[in-house]
Short mmCIF file of C-alpha atoms in Angstrom, two decimals:
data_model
loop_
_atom_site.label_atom_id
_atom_site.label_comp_id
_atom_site.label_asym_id
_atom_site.label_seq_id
_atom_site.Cartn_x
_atom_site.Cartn_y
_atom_site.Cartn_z
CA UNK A 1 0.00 0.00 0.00
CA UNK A 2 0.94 3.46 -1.31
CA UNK A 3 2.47 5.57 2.12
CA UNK A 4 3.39 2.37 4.10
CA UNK A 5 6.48 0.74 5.59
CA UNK A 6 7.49 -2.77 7.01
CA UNK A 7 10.66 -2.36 9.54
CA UNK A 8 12.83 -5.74 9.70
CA UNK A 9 15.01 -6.66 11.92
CA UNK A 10 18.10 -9.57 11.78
CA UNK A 11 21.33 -10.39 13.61
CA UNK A 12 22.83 -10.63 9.83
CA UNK A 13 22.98 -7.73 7.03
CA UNK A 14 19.88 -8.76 4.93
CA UNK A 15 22.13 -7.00 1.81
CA UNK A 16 19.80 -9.75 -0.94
CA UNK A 17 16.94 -7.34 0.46
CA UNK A 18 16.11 -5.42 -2.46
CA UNK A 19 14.99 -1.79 -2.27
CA UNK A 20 15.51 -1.94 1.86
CA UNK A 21 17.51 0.82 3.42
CA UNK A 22 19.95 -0.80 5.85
CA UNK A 23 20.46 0.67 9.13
CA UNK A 24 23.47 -0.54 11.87
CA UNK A 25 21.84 0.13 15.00
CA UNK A 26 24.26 0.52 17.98
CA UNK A 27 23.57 -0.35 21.96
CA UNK A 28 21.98 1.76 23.50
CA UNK A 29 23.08 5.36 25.07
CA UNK A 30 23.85 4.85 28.92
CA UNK A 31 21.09 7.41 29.61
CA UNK A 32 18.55 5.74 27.73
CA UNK A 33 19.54 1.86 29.06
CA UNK A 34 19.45 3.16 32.63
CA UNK A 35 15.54 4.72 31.62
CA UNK A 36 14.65 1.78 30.48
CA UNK A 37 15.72 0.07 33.76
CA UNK A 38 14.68 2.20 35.78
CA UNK A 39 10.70 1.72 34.02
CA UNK A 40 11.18 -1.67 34.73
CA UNK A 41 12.15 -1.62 38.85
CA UNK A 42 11.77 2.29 39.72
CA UNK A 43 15.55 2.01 40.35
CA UNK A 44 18.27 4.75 39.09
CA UNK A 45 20.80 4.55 41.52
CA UNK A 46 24.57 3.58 40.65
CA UNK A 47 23.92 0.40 41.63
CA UNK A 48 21.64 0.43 38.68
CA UNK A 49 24.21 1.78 36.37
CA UNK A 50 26.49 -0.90 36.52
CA UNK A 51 23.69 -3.26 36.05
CA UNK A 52 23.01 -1.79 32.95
CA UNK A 53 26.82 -1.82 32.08
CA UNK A 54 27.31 -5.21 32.32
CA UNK A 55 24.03 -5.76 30.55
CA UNK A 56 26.29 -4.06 27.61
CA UNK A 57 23.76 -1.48 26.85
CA UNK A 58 21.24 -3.59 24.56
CA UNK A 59 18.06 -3.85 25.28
CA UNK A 60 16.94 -7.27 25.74
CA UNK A 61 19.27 -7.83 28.01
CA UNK A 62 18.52 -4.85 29.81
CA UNK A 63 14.82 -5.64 30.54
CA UNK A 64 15.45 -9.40 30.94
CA UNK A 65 17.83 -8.33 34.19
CA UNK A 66 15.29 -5.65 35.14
CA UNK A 67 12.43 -8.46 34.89
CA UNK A 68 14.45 -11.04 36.97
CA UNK A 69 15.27 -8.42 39.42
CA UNK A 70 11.44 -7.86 39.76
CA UNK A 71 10.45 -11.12 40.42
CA UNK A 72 13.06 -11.55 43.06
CA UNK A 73 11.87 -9.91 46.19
CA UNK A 74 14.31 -10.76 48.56
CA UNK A 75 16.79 -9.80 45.77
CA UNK A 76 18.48 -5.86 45.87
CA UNK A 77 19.89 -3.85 42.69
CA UNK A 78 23.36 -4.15 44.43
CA UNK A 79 22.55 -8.18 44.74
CA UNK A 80 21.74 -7.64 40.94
CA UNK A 81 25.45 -6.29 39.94
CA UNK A 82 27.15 -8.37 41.87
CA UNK A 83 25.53 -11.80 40.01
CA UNK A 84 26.36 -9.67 36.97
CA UNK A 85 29.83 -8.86 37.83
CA UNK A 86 30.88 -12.84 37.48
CA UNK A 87 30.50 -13.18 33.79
CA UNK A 88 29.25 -16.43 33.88
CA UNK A 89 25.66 -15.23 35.00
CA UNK A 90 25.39 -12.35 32.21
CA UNK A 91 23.72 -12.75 29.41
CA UNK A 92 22.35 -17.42 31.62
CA UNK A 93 18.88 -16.09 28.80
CA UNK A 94 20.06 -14.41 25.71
CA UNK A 95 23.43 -16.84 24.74
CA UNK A 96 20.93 -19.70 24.97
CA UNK A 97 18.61 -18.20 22.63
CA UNK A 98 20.91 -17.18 20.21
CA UNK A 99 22.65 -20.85 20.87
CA UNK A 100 19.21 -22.58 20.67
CA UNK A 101 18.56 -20.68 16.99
CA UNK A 102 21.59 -21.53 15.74
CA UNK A 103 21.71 -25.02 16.52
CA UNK A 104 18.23 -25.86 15.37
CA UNK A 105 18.96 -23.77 11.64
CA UNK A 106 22.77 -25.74 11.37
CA UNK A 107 21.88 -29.51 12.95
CA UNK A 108 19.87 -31.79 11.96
CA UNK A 109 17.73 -33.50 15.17
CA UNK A 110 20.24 -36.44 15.35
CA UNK A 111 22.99 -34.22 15.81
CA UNK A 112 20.59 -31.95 18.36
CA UNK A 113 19.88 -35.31 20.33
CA UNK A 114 23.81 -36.79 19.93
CA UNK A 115 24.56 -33.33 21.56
CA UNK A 116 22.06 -33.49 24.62
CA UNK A 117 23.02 -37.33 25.16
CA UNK A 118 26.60 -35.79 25.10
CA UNK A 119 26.10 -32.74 27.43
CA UNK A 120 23.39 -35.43 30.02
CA UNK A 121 26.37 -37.79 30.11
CA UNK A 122 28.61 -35.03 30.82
CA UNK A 123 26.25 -33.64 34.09
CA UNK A 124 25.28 -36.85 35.34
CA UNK A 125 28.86 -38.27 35.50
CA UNK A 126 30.17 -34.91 37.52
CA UNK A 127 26.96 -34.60 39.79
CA UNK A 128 27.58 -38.42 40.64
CA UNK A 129 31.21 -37.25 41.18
CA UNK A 130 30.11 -34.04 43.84
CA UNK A 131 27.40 -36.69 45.12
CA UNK A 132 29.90 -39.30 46.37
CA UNK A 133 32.57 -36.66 47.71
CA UNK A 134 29.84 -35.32 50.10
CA UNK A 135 28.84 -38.69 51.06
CA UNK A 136 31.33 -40.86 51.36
CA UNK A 137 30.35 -44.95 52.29
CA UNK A 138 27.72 -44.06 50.10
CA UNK A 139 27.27 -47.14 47.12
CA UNK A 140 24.08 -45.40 45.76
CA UNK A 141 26.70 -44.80 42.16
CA UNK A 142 27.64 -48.10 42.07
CA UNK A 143 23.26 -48.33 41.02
CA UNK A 144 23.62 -45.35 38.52
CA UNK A 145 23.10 -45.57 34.87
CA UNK A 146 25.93 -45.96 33.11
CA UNK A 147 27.49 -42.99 31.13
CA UNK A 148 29.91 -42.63 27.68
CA UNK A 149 31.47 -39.49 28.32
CA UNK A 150 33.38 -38.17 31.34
CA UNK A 151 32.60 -35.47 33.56
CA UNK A 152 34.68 -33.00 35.69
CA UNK A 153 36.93 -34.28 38.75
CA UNK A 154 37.58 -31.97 41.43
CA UNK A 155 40.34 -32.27 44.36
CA UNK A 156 38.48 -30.37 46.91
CA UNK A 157 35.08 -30.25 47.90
CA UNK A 158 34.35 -26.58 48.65
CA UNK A 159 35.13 -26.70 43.96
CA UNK A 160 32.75 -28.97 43.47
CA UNK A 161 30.05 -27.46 45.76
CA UNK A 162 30.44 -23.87 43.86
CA UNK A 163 30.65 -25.89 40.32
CA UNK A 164 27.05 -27.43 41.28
CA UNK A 165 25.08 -24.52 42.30
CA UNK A 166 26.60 -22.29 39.43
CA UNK A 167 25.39 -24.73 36.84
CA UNK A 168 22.37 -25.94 38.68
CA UNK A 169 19.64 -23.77 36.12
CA UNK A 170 21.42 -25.55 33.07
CA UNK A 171 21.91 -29.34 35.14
CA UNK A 172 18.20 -29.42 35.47
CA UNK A 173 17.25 -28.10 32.69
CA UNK A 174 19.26 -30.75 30.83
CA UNK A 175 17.43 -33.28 32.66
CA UNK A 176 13.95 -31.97 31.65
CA UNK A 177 14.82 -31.75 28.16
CA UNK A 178 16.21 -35.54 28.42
CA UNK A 179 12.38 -37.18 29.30
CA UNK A 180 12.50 -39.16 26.60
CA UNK A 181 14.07 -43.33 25.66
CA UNK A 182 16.65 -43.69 25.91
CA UNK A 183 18.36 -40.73 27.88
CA UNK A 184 15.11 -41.05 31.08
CA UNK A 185 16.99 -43.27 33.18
CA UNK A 186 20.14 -41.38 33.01
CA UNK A 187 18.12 -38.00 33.96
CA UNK A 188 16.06 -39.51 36.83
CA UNK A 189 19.88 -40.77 38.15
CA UNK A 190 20.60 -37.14 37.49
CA UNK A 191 17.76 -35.77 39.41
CA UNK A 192 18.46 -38.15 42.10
CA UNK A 193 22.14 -37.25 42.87
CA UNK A 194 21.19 -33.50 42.84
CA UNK A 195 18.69 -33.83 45.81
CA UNK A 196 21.30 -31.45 47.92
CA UNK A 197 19.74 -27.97 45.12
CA UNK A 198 15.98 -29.43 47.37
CA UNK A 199 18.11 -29.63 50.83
CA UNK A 200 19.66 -26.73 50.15
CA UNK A 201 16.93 -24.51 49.37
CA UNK A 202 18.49 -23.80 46.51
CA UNK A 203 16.65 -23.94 43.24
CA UNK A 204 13.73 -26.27 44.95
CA UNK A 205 10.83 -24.80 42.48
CA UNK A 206 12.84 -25.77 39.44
CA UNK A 207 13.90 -28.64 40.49
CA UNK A 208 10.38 -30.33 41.45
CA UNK A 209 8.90 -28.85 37.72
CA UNK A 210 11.47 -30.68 36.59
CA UNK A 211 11.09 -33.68 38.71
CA UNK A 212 7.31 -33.71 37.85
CA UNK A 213 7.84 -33.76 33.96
CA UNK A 214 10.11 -36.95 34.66
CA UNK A 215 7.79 -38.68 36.52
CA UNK A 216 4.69 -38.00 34.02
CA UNK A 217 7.28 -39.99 30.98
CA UNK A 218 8.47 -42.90 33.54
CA UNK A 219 4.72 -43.63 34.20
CA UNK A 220 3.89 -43.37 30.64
CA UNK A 221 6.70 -45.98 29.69
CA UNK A 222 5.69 -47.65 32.72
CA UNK A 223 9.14 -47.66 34.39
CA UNK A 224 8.72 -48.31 38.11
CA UNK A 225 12.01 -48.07 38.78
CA UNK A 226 12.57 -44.87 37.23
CA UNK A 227 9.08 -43.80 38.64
CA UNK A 228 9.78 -44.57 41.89
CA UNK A 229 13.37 -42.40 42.13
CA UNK A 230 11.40 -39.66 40.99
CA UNK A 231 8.76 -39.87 43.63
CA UNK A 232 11.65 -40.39 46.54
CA UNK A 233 13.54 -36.54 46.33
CA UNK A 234 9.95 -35.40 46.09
CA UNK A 235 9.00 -36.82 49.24
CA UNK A 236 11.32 -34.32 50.93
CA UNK A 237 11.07 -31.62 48.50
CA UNK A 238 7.49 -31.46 50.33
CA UNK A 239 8.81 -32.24 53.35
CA UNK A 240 10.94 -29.39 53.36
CA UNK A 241 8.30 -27.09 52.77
CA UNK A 242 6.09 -28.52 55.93
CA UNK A 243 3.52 -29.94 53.09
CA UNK A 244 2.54 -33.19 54.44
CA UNK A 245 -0.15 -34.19 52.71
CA UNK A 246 1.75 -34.09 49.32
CA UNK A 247 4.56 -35.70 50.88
CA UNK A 248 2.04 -38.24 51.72
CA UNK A 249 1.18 -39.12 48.29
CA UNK A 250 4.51 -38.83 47.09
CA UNK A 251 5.59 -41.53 49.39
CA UNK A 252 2.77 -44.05 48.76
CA UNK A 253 3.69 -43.98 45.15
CA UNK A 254 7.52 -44.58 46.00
CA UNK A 255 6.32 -47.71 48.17
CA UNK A 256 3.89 -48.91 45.61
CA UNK A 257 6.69 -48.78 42.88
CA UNK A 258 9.88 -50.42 45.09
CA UNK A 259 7.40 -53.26 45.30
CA UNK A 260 7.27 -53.69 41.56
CA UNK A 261 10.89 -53.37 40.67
CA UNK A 262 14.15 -54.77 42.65
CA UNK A 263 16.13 -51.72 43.42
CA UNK A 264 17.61 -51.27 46.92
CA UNK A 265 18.45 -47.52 46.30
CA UNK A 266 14.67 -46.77 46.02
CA UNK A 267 13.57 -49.16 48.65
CA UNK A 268 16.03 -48.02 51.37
CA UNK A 269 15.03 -44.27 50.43
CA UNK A 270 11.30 -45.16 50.35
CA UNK A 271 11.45 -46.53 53.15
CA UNK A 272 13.46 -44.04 55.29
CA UNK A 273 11.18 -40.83 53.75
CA UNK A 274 8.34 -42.52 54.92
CA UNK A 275 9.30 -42.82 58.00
CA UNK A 276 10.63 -39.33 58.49
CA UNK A 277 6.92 -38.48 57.12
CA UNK A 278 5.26 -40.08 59.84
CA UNK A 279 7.34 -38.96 62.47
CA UNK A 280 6.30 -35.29 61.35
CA UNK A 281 2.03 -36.85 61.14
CA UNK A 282 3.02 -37.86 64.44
CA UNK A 283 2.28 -41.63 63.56
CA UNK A 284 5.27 -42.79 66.18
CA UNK A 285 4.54 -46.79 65.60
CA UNK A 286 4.53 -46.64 61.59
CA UNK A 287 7.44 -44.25 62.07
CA UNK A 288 9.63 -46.57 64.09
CA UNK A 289 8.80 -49.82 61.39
CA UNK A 290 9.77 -47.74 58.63
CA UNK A 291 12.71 -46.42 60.35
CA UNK A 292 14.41 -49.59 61.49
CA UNK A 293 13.38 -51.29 57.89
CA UNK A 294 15.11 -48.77 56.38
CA UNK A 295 18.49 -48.94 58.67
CA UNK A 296 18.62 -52.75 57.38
CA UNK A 297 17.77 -51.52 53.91
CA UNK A 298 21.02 -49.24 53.85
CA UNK A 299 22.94 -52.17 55.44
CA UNK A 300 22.02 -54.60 52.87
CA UNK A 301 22.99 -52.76 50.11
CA UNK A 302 26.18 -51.49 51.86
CA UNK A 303 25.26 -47.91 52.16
CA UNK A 304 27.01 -46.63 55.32
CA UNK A 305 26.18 -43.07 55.09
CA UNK A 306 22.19 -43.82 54.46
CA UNK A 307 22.18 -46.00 57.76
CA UNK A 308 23.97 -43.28 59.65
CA UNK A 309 21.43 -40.87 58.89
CA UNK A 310 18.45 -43.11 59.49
CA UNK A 311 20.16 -43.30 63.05
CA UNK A 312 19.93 -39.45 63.51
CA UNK A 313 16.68 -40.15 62.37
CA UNK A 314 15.30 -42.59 64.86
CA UNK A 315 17.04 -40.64 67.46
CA UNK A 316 14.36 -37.56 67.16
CA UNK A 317 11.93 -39.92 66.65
CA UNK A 318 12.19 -41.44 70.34
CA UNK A 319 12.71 -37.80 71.55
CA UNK A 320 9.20 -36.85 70.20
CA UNK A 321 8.42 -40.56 72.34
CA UNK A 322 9.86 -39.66 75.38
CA UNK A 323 12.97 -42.17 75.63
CA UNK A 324 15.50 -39.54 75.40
CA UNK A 325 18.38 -41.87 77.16
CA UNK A 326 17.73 -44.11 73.74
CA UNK A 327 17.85 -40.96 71.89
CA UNK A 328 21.23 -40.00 73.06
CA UNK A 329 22.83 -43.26 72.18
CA UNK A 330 21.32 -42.93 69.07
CA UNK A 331 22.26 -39.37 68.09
CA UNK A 332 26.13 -40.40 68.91
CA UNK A 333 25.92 -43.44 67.31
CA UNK A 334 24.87 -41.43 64.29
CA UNK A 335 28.17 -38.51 64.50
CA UNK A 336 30.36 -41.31 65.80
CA UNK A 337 29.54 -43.39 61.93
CA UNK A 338 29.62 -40.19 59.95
CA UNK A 339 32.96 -38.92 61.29
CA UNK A 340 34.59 -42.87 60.96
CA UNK A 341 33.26 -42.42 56.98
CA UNK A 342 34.88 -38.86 56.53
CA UNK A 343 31.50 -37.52 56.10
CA UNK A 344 31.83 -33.19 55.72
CA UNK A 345 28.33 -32.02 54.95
CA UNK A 346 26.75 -34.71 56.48
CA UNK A 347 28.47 -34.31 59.72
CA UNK A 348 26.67 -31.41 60.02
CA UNK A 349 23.35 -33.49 60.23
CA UNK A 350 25.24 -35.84 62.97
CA UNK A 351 25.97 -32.54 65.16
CA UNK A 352 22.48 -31.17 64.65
CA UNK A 353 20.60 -34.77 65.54
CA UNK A 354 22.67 -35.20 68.98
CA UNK A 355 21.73 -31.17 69.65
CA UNK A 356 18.05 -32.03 69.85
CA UNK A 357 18.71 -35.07 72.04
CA UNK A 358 20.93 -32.94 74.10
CA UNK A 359 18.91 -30.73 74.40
CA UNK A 360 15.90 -32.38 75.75
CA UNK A 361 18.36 -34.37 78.27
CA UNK A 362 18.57 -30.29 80.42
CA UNK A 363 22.32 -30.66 78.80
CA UNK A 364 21.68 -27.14 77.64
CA UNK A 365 25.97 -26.32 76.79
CA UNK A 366 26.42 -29.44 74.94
CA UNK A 367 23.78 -28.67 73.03
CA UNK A 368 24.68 -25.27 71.91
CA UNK A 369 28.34 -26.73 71.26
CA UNK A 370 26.47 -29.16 68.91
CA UNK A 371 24.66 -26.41 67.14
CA UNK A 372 27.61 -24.03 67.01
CA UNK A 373 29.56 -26.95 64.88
CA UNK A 374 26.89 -27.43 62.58
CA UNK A 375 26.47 -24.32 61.72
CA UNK A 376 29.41 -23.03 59.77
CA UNK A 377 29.28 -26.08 57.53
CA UNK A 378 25.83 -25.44 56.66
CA UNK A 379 26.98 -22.17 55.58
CA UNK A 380 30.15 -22.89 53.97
CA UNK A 381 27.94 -25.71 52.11
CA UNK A 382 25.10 -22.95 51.30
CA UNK A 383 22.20 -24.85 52.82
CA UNK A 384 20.61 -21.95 53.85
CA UNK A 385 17.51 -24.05 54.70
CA UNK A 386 19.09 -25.77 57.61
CA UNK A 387 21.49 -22.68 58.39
CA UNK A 388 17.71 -21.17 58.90
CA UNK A 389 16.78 -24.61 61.15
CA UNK A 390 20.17 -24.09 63.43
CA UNK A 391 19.71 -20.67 64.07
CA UNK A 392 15.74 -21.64 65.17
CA UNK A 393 17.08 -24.61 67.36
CA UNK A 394 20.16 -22.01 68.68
CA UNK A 395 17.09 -20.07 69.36
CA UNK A 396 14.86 -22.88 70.89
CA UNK A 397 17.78 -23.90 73.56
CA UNK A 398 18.50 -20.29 74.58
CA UNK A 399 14.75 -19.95 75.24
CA UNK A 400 14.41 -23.07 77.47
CA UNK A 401 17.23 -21.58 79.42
CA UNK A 402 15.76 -18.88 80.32
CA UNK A 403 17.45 -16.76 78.15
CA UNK A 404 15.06 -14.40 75.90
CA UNK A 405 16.96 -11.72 74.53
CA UNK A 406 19.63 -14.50 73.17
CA UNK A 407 17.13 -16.21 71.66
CA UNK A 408 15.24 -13.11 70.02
CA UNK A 409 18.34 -12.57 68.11
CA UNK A 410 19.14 -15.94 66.69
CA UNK A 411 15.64 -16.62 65.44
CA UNK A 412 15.22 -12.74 63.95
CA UNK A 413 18.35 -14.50 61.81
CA UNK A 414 16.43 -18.00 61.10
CA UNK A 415 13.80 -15.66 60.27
CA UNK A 416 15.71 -13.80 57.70
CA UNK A 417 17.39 -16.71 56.43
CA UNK A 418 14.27 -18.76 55.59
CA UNK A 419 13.21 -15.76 53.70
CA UNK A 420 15.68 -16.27 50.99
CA UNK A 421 14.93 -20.05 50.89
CA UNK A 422 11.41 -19.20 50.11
CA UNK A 423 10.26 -22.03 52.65
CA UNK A 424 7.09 -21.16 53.98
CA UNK A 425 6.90 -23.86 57.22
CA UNK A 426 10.56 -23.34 58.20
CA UNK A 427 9.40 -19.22 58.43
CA UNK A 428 6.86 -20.80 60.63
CA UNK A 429 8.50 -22.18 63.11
CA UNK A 430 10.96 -19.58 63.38
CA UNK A 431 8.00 -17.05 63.89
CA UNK A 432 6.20 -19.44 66.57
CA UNK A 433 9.84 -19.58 68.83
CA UNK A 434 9.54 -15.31 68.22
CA UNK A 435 6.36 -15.36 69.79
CA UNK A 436 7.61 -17.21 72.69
CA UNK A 437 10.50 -14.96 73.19
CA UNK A 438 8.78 -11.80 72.30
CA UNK A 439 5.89 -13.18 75.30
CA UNK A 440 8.70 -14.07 77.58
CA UNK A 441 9.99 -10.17 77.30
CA UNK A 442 6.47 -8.40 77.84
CA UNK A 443 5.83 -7.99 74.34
CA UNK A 444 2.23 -9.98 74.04
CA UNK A 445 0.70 -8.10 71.38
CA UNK A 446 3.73 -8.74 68.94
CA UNK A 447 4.04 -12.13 70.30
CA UNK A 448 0.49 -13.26 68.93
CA UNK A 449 0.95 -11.13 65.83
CA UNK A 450 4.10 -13.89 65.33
CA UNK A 451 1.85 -16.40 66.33
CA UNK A 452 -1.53 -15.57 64.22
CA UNK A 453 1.18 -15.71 61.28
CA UNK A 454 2.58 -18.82 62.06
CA UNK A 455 -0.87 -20.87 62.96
CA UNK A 456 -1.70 -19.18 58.80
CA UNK A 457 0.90 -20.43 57.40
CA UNK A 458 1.02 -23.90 59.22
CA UNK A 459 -2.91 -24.13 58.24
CA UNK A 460 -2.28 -23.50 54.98
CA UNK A 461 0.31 -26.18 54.39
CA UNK A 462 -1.76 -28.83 56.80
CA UNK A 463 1.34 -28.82 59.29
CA UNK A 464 -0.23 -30.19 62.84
CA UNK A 465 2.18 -27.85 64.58
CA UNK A 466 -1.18 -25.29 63.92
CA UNK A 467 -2.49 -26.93 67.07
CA UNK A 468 0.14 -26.33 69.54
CA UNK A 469 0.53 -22.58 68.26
CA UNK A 470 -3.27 -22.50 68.15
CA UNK A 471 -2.92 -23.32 72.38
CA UNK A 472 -0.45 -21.01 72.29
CA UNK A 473 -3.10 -18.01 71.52
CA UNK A 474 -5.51 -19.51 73.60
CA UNK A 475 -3.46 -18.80 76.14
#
């Protein structure tokens, strides 16, 4: 039509165009980028200016760093730069896409699938790597698919631990893509050996979408074994978040499917997540039977580490019984076999466990000692979700012992440190103990504000610790 115009864009010079006027258009003025940002988030600060910086002035990449920034809440501009600073997080969206376009115009889907088998190989084979360095006497990899191509080795642990979390977005996303014969097996092994980005509270959301697309292919090809590996990390992915009902269901699919296959990694796991599950429903007698079905589970397929932690287990289990003599025993037992295996991170779990029991044995000093150990290796692991629980148990112990203040101020930090997990029950409990110590200090009306926030949130996820905060208010 007479008067009009098309405008066309293109990475490449379209110069076989013919009668188009071509135009080089450069990045951005600094001015401009930082408007642009700052229509996004409301920020122009010079924070913001180096975001835009290392966004390299274009556009995209401008409002795709504004955009993330705005769906992160407990994220800051200055949180912003300094992810963007380390070049390997600039640009995690639009290298893909341009990567994605270019291999689907040059490869042909062989090649595209040779490449993914290539790259799942490659992940799997260095996750199983990270998996067995932070759990040593564990034989779950001698039970792993088996892979072609080599992955990374590291010499020291804290190297692997930052190589994991940097490429966790791309790890999992590898697996999703890879729900498909015959690559499923090898990404539900994947998936499996990651469970510590769920423990960690590190990318948990991701990681049960994920999860979830596996487990709707293995039940289509009706692999049970595959099925049930899937349904085991999910158990405690809801765990973790205080959802018990979902973990329910979860773990009566992972029973129903280690009784239609022969694997002892998913029956030992089954088994142990269910009885962690009805611990938490307060079902003490199923508990215990799962529990102690699990230890010899772990011991018949040689797992040390698995048995150690089903000790730690059963040890909070008879504290929520009463028999905390038992409990003790238990909870050393449980350091005394992780420290004989060279467990690191896991040690951390031994040190917590005999805390508790400690603490309910009036051995108030021990207890703190325990929690004091177990705290810097949670944060030199970054599992901020139990950094978050240690704090709230540092909290919990300084409360029983008459000691308010103290305890305000470590669970205002398990507070703030379940915030950036997301986790919704662990905020919970942290608010319940800062009722308690906000009541113990005169503060009432705060203290139920704490609680009437805490009895929400527990109702919401069907936690049965609503009750005793409920009695709490009452009052």
């Amino acid at each position: 039509m007479p008067g009009c115009a098309a405008l066309i864009t293109s990475r490449t010079r379209m110069t076989g165009l013919a009668g188009a006027r071509l135009t080089d258009l450069d990045v951005m003025l600094p001015r401009d980028a930082l408007a642009l940002f700052a229509r996004i988030t409301g920020v122009t600060d010079e924070a913001a200016a180096d975001v835009v910086a290392a966004c390299g002035y274009l556009p995209l990449a401008i409002r795709i760093a504004a955009s993330r920034l705005a769906a992160r809440r407990d994220w800051t501009v200055t949180d912003l730069a300094r992810r963007l600073a380390d070049e390997r997080h600039r640009l995690r969206n639009l290298v893909r896409l341009y990567a994605r376009t270019c291999a689907e115009r040059d490869e042909t889907p062989q090649q595209q699938d040779a490449a993914r088998s290539r790259l799942l190989d490659f992940y799997l084979a260095t996750t199983a790597h990270i998996h067995a360095m932070q759990r040593p006497g564990d034989t779950t990899l001698d039970h792993l698919q088996p892979t072609q191509w080599p992955g990374l080795r590291f010499d020291h642990p804290e190297t692997a631990w930052q190589w994991l979390f940097t490429e966790a977005e791309v790890l999992l996303a590898c697996a999703g893509a890879s729900a498909h014969d015959p690559a499923l097996r090898r990404a539900v092994d994947l998936v499996f050996v990651a469970k510590d980005l769920v423990e960690s509270g590190s990318n948990a959301q991701q990681y049960a979408q994920v999860t979830a697309r596996l487990l709707a292919a293995a039940e289509r090809a009706d692999d049970a074994q595959a099925a049930g590996r899937l349904c085991s990390p999910m158990v405690y992915f809801h765990l973790m978040a205080g959802r018990l009902a979902e973990a329910e269901d979860a773990a009566r699919a992972a029973r129903r499917y280690h009784l239609r296959c022969s694997d002892p990694v998913l029956t030992a796991h089954a088994l142990n997540e269910s009885g962690i599950l009805a611990s938490m429903q307060r079902r003490h007698t199923d508990a215990e039977n799962y529990l102690l079905q699990a230890l010899d589970a772990f011991r018949r397929y040689g797992n040390q580490n698995g048995r150690a932690n089903v000790l730690g287990n059963l040890s909070r289990l008879y504290l929520d019984t009463g028999r905390i003599t038992e409990a003790v025993g238990l909870a050393e037992q449980c350091l005394a076999a992780l420290r004989a295996i060279g467990a690191t991170l896991r040690l951390a779990n031994g040190h917590y466990s005999l805390a508790l029991a400690l603490a309910q044995a009036d051995r108030t000093d021990d207890a703190l000692e325990q929690l004091a150990q177990a705290l810097p290796i949670y944060q030199s692991h970054r599992h901020r979700l139990w950094e978050a629980m240690t704090y709230w148990r540092m909290a919990q112990v300084h409360l029983t012992a008459g000691r308010p203040t103290r305890a305000a101020a470590l669970v205002e930090q398990a507070v703030a440190t379940a915030r950036g997990t997301g986790n919704r029950w662990v905020r919970a409990n942290a608010l319940s103990t800062l009722g308690c110590t906000l009541q113990c200090t005169g503060h009432l009306d705060r203290a139920r504000a704490c609680w009437q926030e805490a009895v929400a949130i527990y109702e919401e996820l069907g936690s049965p610790e609503a009750a005793d905060v409920r009695a709490l208010l009452a009052g």
